[in-house]
Coordinates of C-alpha atoms in Angstrom, one line a residue:
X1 CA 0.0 0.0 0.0
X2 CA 1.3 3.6 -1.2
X3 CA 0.4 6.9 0.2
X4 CA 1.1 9.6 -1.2
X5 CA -0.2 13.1 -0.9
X6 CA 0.6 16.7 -2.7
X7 CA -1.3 18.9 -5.5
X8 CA -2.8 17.7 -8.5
X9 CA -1.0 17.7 -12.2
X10 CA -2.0 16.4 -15.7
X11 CA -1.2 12.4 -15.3
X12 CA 2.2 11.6 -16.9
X13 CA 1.3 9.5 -19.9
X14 CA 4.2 7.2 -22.0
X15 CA 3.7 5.3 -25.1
X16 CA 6.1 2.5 -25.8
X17 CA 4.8 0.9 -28.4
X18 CA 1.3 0.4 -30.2
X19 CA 1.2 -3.4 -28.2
X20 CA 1.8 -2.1 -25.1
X21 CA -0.6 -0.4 -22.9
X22 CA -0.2 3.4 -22.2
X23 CA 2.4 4.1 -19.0
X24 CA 0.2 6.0 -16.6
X25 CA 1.6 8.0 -13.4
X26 CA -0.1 10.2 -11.1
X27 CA 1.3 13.6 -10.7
X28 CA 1.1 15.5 -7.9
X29 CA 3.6 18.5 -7.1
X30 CA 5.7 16.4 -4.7
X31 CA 6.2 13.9 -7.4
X32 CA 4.9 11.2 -9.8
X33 CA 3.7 7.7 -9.0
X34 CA 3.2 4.8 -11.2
X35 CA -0.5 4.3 -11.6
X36 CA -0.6 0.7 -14.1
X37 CA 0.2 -1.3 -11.1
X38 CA -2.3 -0.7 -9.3
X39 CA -5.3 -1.8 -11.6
X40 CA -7.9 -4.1 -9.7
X41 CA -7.0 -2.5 -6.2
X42 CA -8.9 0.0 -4.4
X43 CA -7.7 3.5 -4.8
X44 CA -8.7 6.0 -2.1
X45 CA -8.7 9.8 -2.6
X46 CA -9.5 12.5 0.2
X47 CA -9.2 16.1 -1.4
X48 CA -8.9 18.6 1.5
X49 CA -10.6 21.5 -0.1
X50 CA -7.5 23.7 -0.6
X51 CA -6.5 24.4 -4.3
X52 CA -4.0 26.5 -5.1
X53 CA -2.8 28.3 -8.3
X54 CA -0.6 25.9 -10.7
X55 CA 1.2 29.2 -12.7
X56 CA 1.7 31.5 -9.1
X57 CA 1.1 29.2 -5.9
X58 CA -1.3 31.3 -4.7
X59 CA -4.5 30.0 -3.0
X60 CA -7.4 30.1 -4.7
X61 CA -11.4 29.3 -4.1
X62 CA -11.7 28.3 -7.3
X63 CA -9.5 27.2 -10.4
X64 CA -10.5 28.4 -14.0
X65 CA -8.8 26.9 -17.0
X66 CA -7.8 24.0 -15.6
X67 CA -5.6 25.1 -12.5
X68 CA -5.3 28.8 -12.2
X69 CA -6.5 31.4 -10.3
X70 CA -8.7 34.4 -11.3
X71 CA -5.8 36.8 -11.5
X72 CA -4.0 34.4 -13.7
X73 CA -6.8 33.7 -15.7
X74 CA -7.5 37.2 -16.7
X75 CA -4.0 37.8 -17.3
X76 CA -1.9 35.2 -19.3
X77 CA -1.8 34.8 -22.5
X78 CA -2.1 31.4 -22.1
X79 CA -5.5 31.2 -20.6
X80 CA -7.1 33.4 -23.5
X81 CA -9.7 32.6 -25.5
X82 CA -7.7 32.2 -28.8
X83 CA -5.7 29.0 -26.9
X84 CA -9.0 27.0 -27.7
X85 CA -10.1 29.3 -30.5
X86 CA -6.8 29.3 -32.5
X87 CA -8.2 30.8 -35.5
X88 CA -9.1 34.3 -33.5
X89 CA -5.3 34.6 -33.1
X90 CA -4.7 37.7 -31.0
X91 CA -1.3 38.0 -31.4
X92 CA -2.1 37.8 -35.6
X93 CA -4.7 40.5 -34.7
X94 CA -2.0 42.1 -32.5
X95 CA -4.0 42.1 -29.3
X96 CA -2.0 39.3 -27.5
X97 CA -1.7 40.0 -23.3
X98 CA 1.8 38.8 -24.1
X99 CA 3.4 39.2 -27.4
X100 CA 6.6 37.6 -26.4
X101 CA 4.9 34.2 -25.2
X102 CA 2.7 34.4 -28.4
X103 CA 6.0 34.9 -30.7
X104 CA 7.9 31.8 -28.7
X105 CA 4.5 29.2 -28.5
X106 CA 2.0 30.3 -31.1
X107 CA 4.4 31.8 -33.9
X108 CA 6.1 28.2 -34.7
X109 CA 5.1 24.9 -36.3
X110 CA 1.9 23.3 -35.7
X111 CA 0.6 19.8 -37.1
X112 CA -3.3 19.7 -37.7
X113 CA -4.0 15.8 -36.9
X114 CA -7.1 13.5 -37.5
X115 CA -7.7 11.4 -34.3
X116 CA -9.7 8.3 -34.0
X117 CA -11.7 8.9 -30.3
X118 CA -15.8 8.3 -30.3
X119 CA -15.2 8.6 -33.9
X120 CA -12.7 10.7 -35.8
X121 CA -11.9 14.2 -35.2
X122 CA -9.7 17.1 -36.2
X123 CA -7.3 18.9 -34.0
X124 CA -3.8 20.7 -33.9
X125 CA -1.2 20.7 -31.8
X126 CA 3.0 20.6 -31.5
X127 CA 4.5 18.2 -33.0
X128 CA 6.5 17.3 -29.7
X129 CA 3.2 17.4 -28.8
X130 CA 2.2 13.6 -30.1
X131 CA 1.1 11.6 -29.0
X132 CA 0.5 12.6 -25.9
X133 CA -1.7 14.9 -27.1
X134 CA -3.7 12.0 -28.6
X135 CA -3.6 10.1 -25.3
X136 CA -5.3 12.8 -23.1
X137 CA -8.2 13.0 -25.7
X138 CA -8.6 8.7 -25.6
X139 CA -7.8 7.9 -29.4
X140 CA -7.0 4.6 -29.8
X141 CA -5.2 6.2 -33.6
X142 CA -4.0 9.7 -34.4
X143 CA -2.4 10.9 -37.6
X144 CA -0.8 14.3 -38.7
X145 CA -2.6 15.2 -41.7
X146 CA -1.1 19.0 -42.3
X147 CA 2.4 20.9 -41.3
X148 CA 1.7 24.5 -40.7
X149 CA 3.8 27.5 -40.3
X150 CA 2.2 28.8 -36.8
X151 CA -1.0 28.4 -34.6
X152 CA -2.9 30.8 -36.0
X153 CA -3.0 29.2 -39.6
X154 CA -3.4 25.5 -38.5
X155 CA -6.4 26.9 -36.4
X156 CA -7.8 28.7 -39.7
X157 CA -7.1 24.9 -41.4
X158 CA -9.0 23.0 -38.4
X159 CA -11.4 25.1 -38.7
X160 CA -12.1 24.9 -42.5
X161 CA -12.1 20.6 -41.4
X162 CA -14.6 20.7 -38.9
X163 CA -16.9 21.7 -41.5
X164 CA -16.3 18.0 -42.4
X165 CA -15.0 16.4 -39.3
X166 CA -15.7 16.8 -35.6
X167 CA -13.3 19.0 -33.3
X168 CA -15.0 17.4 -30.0
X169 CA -14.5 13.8 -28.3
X170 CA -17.6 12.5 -27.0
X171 CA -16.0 11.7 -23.5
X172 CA -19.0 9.2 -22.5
X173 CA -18.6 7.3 -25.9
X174 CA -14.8 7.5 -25.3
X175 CA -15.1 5.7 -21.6
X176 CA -17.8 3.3 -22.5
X177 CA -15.6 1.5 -25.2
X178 CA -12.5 1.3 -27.2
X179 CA -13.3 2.6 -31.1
X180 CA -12.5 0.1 -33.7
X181 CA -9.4 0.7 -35.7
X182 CA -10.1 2.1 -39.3
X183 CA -7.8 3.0 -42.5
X184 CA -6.8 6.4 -41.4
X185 CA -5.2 7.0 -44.6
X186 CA -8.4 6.7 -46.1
X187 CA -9.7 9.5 -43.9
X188 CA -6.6 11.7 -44.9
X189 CA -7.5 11.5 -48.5
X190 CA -10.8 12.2 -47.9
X191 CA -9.8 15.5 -45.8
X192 CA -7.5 16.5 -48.6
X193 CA -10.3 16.5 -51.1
X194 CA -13.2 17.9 -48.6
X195 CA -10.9 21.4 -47.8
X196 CA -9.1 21.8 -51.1
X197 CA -10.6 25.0 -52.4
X198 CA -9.9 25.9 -48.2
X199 CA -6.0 24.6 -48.6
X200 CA -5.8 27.1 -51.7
X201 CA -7.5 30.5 -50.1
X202 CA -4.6 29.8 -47.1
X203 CA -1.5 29.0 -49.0
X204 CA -2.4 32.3 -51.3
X205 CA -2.8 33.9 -48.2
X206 CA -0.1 32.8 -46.3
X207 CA 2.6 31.7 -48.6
X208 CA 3.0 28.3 -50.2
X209 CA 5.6 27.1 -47.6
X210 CA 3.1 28.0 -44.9
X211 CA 1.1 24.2 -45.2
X212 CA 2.2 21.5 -46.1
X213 CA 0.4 18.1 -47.1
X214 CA 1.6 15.1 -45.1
X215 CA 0.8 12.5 -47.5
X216 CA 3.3 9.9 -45.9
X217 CA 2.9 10.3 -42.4
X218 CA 2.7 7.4 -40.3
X219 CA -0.2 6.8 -37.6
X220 CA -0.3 5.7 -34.0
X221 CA -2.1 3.5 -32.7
X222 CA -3.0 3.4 -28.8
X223 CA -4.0 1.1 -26.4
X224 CA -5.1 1.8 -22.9
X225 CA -4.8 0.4 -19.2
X226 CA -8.4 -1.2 -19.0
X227 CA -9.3 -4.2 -17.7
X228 CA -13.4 -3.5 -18.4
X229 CA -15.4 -0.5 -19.5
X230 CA -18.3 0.8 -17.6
X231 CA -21.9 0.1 -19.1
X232 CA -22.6 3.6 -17.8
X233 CA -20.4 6.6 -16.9
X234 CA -20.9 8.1 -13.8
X235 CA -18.7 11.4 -13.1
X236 CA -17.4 11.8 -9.6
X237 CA -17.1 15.5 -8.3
X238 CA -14.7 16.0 -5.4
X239 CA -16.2 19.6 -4.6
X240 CA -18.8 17.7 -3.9
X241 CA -17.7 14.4 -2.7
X242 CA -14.1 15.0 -1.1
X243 CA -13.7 11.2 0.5
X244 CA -13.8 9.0 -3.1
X245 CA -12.8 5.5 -3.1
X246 CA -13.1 2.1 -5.7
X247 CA -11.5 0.1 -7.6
X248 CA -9.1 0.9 -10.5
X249 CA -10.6 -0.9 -13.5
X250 CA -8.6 1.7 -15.9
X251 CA -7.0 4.7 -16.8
X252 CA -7.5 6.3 -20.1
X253 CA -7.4 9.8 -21.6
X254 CA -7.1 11.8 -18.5
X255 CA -9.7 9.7 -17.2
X256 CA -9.1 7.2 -13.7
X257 CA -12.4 4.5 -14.2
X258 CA -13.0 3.2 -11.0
X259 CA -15.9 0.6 -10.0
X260 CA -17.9 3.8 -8.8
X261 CA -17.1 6.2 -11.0
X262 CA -15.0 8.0 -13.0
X263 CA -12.7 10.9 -12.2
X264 CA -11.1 13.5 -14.9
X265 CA -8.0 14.6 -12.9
X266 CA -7.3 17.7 -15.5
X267 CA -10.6 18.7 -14.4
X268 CA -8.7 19.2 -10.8
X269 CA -4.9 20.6 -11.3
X270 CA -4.0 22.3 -8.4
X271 CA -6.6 20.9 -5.8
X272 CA -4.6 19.4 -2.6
X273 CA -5.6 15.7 -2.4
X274 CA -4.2 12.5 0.1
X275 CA -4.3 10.2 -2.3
X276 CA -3.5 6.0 -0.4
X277 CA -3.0 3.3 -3.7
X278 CA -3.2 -0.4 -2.7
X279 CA -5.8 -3.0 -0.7

């Protein structure tokens, strides 16, 4: 039996291989602990109530953007609304709160990817990104589709493909079952054709280095620490039940899936939680 107690983080993730199960760790800010091993014992978690900002420390009532404080969420550029509306740039529109972390985050490469999680769906990201990108959203595939210049155009491109694609995971779907595997390529080719007058209006735009076609990219495929699937999700809310305690059947996305429940940790960066792993 482990006990281990700090503030929450995003769960580490690792991919080793498309045969092996996803790595998973619990991350607290006094320090990760493997999370795989302890599938099929009981898991106990007491949140104490005290949450504190994960950019300045500070203590907070209540985290917004996933684990900051008011102050911080009103003031970084990283909690604006262009972050999950890249196509409303406002460093492009030269509005950005801070120009300097839009020029070193936003202003470089993005990959727009097609993922294959409660069906397939379009998103961007870094490409030291994948796939743990892919992993926190529970796709059992992901593929980069499109290399872009900067933030801003690969969220002008997602945009143009959700016209065609969906840029949301159904997260109930996602923890009810694992999605069958499908010809990914097949769903590239189709993208390519659906957003090709879109693909011309941005490279005039932007330049014709700006995007470029991945037409030989290779996929990943995913598989997850589950050892069965809930017939029904039922979300567990520490605000309002602090003591939570089951059984580990599995870990997927950001997701722990307990006998009881299941519990999105990102959902809870920051909150101060006694966490004892272990029968």
């Amino acid at each position: 039996m482990t006990a281990v107690h700090g503030h929450l983080r995003k769960m580490a993730a690792h991919l080793a291989g498309a045969a092996i199960p996803v790595e998973y760790a619990l991350s607290l800010d006094s320090g990760d602990t493997s999370l795989n091993p302890m599938l099929g014992q009981t898991v106990r978690l007491k949140f104490t109530g005290r949450i504190t900002c994960k950019h300045c420390g500070t203590a907070t009532n209540k985290s917004f953007a996933q684990g900051y404080c008011y102050a911080c969420f009103k003031r970084l550029a990283e909690c604006d609304l262009c972050v999950v509306s890249p196509d409303r740039c406002h460093f492009a529109a030269g509005t950005c709160r801070d120009p300097a972390w839009g020029e070193r985050v936003c202003m470089d490469t993005h990959i727009v990817y097609l993922a294959n999680s409660s069906g397939i769906k379009v998103g961007i990201t870094k490409p030291l990104n994948t796939p743990t990108r892919w992993i926190d959203q529970g796709a059992v595939q992901g593929l980069p589709i499109a290399r872009v210049a900067t933030r801003h155009q690969a969220g002008l491109l997602e945009v143009a493909l959700s016209r065609h694609f969906t840029d949301k995971t159904q997260w109930q779907r996602m923890l009810m079952a694992d999605d069958p595997l499908v010809d990914m390529g097949r769903f590239r080719d189709q993208a390519a054709t659906a957003v090709s007058a879109d693909l011309e209006l941005l490279t005039a735009r932007f330049g014709p280095s700006s995007i470029e076609w991945l037409v030989e990219a290779e996929e990943t495929v995913v598989r997850y620490p589950v050892r069965s699937y809930p017939t029904r999700v039922k979300s567990l809310d520490p605000r309002k039940q602090p003591n939570i305690k089951g059984r580990l059947m599995g870990i997927k996305g950001q997701y722990l899936m307990f006998d009881t429940g299941v519990l999105n940790l990102r959902r809870y960066i920051g909150y101060e939680v006694h966490v004892t792993l272990g029968d």
